[in-house]
Amino acid sequence: MKTKQEEYTRKILEQLETLFTENSDNAISLTELEDNNNAADFFHALANLAPAVVYGQLTQKQVNTLEFNHVANRLCMINAVR
């Protein structure tokens, strides 16, 4: 049986896959990410900005990226001891 975390991860990854599909409305070219600045911007958006927005929408608590990073670190610690 898959855990909820595994299920959510699979679903998120399947959606992210569409970002790299050429005919997608929101397509991102992999060659664009070969530029280190673009790659850094992409990973910051993926790892920090977008999750902070989703967190804010789901919890009605508006946080900046540093505050969300603290939330994410707490989740890492909680899951490390499971």
mmCIF file of C-alpha atoms in Angstrom:
data_model
loop_
_atom_site.group_PDB
_atom_site.id
_atom_site.type_symbol
_atom_site.label_atom_id
_atom_site.label_comp_id
_atom_site.label_asym_id
_atom_site.label_seq_id
_atom_site.Cartn_x
_atom_site.Cartn_y
_atom_site.Cartn_z
ATOM 1 C CA MET A 1 0.000 0.000 0.000
ATOM 2 C CA LYS A 2 1.296 3.433 -0.935
ATOM 3 C CA THR A 3 1.516 6.120 1.696
ATOM 4 C CA LYS A 4 -0.357 9.379 1.233
ATOM 5 C CA GLN A 5 2.989 11.109 0.788
ATOM 6 C CA GLU A 6 3.903 8.729 -2.052
ATOM 7 C CA GLU A 7 0.483 9.214 -3.629
ATOM 8 C CA TYR A 8 0.719 13.012 -3.442
ATOM 9 C CA THR A 9 4.296 12.949 -4.749
ATOM 10 C CA ARG A 10 3.271 10.878 -7.771
ATOM 11 C CA LYS A 11 0.359 13.193 -8.545
ATOM 12 C CA ILE A 12 2.491 16.324 -8.222
ATOM 13 C CA LEU A 13 5.226 14.839 -10.406
ATOM 14 C CA GLU A 14 2.713 13.866 -13.080
ATOM 15 C CA GLN A 15 1.471 17.453 -13.177
ATOM 16 C CA LEU A 16 5.003 18.854 -13.248
ATOM 17 C CA GLU A 17 5.759 16.613 -16.204
ATOM 18 C CA THR A 18 3.328 18.669 -18.292
ATOM 19 C CA LEU A 19 5.569 21.717 -17.776
ATOM 20 C CA PHE A 20 8.129 20.058 -20.018
ATOM 21 C CA THR A 21 5.683 18.941 -22.702
ATOM 22 C CA GLU A 22 6.059 21.097 -25.804
ATOM 23 C CA ASN A 23 2.350 21.414 -26.567
ATOM 24 C CA SER A 24 1.468 22.468 -23.013
ATOM 25 C CA ASP A 25 0.153 26.003 -22.506
ATOM 26 C CA ASN A 26 2.703 26.504 -19.726
ATOM 27 C CA ALA A 27 5.600 24.639 -21.340
ATOM 28 C CA ILE A 28 9.147 25.275 -20.174
ATOM 29 C CA SER A 29 11.908 24.244 -22.548
ATOM 30 C CA LEU A 30 14.606 22.110 -20.978
ATOM 31 C CA THR A 31 17.165 24.025 -23.023
ATOM 32 C CA GLU A 32 16.005 27.197 -21.248
ATOM 33 C CA LEU A 33 17.049 25.609 -17.964
ATOM 34 C CA GLU A 34 20.567 24.975 -19.243
ATOM 35 C CA ASP A 35 21.227 28.612 -18.382
ATOM 36 C CA ASN A 36 22.276 28.569 -14.712
ATOM 37 C CA ASN A 37 20.341 31.752 -13.899
ATOM 38 C CA ASN A 38 17.155 30.345 -15.402
ATOM 39 C CA ALA A 39 17.686 27.045 -13.592
ATOM 40 C CA ALA A 40 18.188 28.860 -10.280
ATOM 41 C CA ASP A 41 15.017 30.889 -10.883
ATOM 42 C CA PHE A 42 13.091 27.729 -11.794
ATOM 43 C CA PHE A 43 14.164 25.804 -8.709
ATOM 44 C CA HIS A 44 13.488 28.783 -6.434
ATOM 45 C CA ALA A 45 9.996 29.068 -7.902
ATOM 46 C CA LEU A 46 9.441 25.299 -7.625
ATOM 47 C CA ALA A 47 10.882 24.789 -4.152
ATOM 48 C CA ASN A 48 10.013 28.059 -2.427
ATOM 49 C CA LEU A 49 7.652 30.454 -4.158
ATOM 50 C CA ALA A 50 4.951 28.100 -5.427
ATOM 51 C CA PRO A 51 4.773 26.025 -2.201
ATOM 52 C CA ALA A 52 4.473 29.215 -0.118
ATOM 53 C CA VAL A 53 1.549 30.348 -2.285
ATOM 54 C CA VAL A 54 -0.178 26.952 -2.016
ATOM 55 C CA TYR A 55 0.413 26.878 1.749
ATOM 56 C CA GLY A 56 -1.082 30.361 2.071
ATOM 57 C CA GLN A 57 -4.134 29.437 0.025
ATOM 58 C CA LEU A 58 -4.783 26.229 1.952
ATOM 59 C CA THR A 59 -4.181 27.628 5.441
ATOM 60 C CA GLN A 60 -5.232 31.258 4.931
ATOM 61 C CA LYS A 61 -1.885 32.186 6.523
ATOM 62 C CA GLN A 62 0.162 34.406 4.255
ATOM 63 C CA VAL A 63 3.858 33.645 4.665
ATOM 64 C CA ASN A 64 6.974 34.790 2.879
ATOM 65 C CA THR A 65 9.464 32.301 1.500
ATOM 66 C CA LEU A 66 11.637 32.319 4.613
ATOM 67 C CA GLU A 67 8.630 31.667 6.857
ATOM 68 C CA PHE A 68 7.518 28.853 4.561
ATOM 69 C CA ASN A 69 11.040 27.447 4.674
ATOM 70 C CA HIS A 70 10.633 27.104 8.448
ATOM 71 C CA VAL A 71 7.362 25.212 7.892
ATOM 72 C CA ALA A 72 9.078 22.939 5.358
ATOM 73 C CA ASN A 73 12.003 22.316 7.727
ATOM 74 C CA ARG A 74 9.600 21.345 10.517
ATOM 75 C CA LEU A 75 7.919 18.888 8.142
ATOM 76 C CA CYS A 76 11.327 17.433 7.256
ATOM 77 C CA MET A 77 12.123 16.939 10.920
ATOM 78 C CA ILE A 78 8.729 15.399 11.676
ATOM 79 C CA ASN A 79 9.111 12.957 8.791
ATOM 80 C CA ALA A 80 12.749 12.143 9.592
ATOM 81 C CA VAL A 81 11.752 10.595 12.912
ATOM 82 C CA ARG A 82 8.836 8.574 11.561
#
